[in-house]
mmCIF file of C-alpha atoms in Angstrom:
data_model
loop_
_atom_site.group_PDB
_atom_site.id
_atom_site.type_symbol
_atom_site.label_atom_id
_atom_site.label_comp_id
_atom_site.label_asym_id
_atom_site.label_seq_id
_atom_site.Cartn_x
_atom_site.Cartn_y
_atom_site.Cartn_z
ATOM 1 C CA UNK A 22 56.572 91.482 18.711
ATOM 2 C CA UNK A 23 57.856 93.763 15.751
ATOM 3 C CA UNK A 24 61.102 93.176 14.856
ATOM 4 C CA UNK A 25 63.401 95.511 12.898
ATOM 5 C CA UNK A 26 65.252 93.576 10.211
ATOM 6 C CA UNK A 27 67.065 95.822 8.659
ATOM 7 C CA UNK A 28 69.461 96.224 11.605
ATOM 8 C CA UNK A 29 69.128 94.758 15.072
ATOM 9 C CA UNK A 30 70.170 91.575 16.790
ATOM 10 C CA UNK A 31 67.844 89.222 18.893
ATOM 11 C CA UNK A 32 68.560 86.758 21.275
ATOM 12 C CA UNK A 33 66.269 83.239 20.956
ATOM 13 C CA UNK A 34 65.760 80.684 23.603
ATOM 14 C CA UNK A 35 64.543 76.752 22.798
ATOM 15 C CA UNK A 36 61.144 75.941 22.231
ATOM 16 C CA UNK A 37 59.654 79.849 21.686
ATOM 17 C CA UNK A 38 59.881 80.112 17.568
ATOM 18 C CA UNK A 39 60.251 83.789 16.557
ATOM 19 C CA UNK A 40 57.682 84.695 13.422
ATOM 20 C CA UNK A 41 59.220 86.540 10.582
ATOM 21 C CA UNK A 42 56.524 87.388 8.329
ATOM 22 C CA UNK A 43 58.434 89.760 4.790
ATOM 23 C CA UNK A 44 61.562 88.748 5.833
ATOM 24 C CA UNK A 45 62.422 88.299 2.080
ATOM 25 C CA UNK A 46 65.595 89.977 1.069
ATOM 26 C CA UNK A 47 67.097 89.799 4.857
ATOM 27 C CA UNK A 48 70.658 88.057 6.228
ATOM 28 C CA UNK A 49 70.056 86.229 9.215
ATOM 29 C CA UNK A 50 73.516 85.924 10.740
ATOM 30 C CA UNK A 51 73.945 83.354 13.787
ATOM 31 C CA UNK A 52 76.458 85.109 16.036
ATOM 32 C CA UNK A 53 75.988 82.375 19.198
ATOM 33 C CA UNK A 54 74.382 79.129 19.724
ATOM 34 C CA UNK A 55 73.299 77.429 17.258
ATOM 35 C CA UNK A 56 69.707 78.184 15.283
ATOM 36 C CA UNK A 57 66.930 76.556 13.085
ATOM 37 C CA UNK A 58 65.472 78.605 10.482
ATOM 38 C CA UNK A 59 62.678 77.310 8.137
ATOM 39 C CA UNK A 60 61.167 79.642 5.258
ATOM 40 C CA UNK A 61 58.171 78.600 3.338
ATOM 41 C CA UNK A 62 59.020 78.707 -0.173
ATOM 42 C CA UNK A 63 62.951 77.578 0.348
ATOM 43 C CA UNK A 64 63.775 74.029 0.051
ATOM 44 C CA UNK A 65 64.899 72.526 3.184
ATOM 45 C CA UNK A 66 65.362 73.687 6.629
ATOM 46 C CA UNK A 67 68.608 76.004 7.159
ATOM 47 C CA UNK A 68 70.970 75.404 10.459
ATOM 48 C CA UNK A 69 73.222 78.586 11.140
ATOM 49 C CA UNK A 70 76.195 77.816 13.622
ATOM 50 C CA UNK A 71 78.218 81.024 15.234
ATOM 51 C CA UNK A 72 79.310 82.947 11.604
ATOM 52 C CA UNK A 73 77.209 81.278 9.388
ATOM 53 C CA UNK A 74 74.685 83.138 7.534
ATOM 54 C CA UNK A 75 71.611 82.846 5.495
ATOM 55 C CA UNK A 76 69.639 84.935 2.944
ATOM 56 C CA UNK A 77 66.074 84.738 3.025
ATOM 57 C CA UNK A 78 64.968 84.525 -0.637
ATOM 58 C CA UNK A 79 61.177 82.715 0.060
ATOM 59 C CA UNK A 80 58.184 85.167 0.258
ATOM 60 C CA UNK A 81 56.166 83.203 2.650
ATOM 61 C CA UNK A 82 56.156 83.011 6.323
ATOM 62 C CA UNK A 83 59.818 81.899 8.299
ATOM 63 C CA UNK A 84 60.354 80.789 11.686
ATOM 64 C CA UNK A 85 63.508 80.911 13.114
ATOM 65 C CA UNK A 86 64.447 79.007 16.487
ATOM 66 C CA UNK A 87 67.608 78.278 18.848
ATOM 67 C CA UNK A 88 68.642 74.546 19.485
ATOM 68 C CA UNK A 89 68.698 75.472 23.141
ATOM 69 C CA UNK A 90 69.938 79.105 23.417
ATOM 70 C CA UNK A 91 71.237 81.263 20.942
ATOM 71 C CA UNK A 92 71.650 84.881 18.699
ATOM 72 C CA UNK A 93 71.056 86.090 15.875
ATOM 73 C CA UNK A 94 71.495 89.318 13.536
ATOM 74 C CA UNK A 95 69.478 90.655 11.261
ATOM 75 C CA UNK A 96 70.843 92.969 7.942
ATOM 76 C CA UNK A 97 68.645 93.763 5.303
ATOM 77 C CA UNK A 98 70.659 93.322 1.924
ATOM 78 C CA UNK A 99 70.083 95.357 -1.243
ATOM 79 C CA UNK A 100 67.309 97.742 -2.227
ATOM 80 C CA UNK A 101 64.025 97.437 -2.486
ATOM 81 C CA UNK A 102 62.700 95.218 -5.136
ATOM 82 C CA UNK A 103 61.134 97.776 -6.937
ATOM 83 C CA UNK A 104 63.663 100.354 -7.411
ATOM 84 C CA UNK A 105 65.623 98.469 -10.474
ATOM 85 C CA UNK A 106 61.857 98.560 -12.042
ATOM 86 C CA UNK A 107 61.647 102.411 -11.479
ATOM 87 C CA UNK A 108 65.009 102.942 -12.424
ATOM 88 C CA UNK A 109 64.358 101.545 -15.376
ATOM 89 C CA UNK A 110 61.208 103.214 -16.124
ATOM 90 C CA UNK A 111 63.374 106.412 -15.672
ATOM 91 C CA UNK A 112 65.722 105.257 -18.157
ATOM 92 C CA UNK A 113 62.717 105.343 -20.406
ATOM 93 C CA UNK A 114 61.531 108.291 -19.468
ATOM 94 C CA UNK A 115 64.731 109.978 -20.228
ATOM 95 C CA UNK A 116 65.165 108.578 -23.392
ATOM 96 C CA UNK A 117 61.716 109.530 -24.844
ATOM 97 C CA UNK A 118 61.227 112.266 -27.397
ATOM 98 C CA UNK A 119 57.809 113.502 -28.338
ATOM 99 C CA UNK A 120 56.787 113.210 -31.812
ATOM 100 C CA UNK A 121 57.232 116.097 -34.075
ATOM 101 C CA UNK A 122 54.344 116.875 -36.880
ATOM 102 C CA UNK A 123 55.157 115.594 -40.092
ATOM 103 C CA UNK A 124 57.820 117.836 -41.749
ATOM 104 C CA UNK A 125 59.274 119.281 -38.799
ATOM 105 C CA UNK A 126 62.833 117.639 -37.492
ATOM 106 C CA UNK A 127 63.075 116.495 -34.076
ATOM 107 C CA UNK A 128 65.254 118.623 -32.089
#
């Protein structure tokens, strides 16, 4: 199953782990139930009650399960991570002057 996480909601039953494979950068929110969410690369597992939140920061694979029955939503935070590295490259860009022959002032 493909799941949009940059803005949908999903509804998890117990035992059937849901797969989130890039989930880097996304808020799980737990709006029912209580759920279990593991990421590889995070320290610890995370437990989300109704309200309570959690932003993915690990790059490896998460699974995400409900303690019985539960619900989630999914809101992805922020921009891409490289558009502060092109912006900055455009800052560059901008601020570059081409070299002028020896004699001649730069403009």
């Amino acid at each position: 199953m493909d799941l949009d996480l940059y803005k949908s909601e999903l509804c998890l039953t117990d035992n059937a782990p849901i797969r989130l494979l890039s989930a880097r950068g996304v808020r799980i929110t737990c709006t029912a139930g209580l759920v279990w969410l593991t990421v590889e690369g995070e320290a610890g597992d995370i437990f989300l009650a109704p309200g309570q939140s959690h932003l993915v920061r690990g790059r490896g694979l998460g699974l995400l399960e409900a303690i019985g029955s539960g619900r989630v939503r999914f809101d992805k935070t922020g921009r891409p991570i490289w558009v502060p590295l092109f912006d900055g490259v455009l800052r560059l860009w901008h601020g570059w002057r081409p070299c002028s022959p020896p004699g001649v002032p730069v403009a």
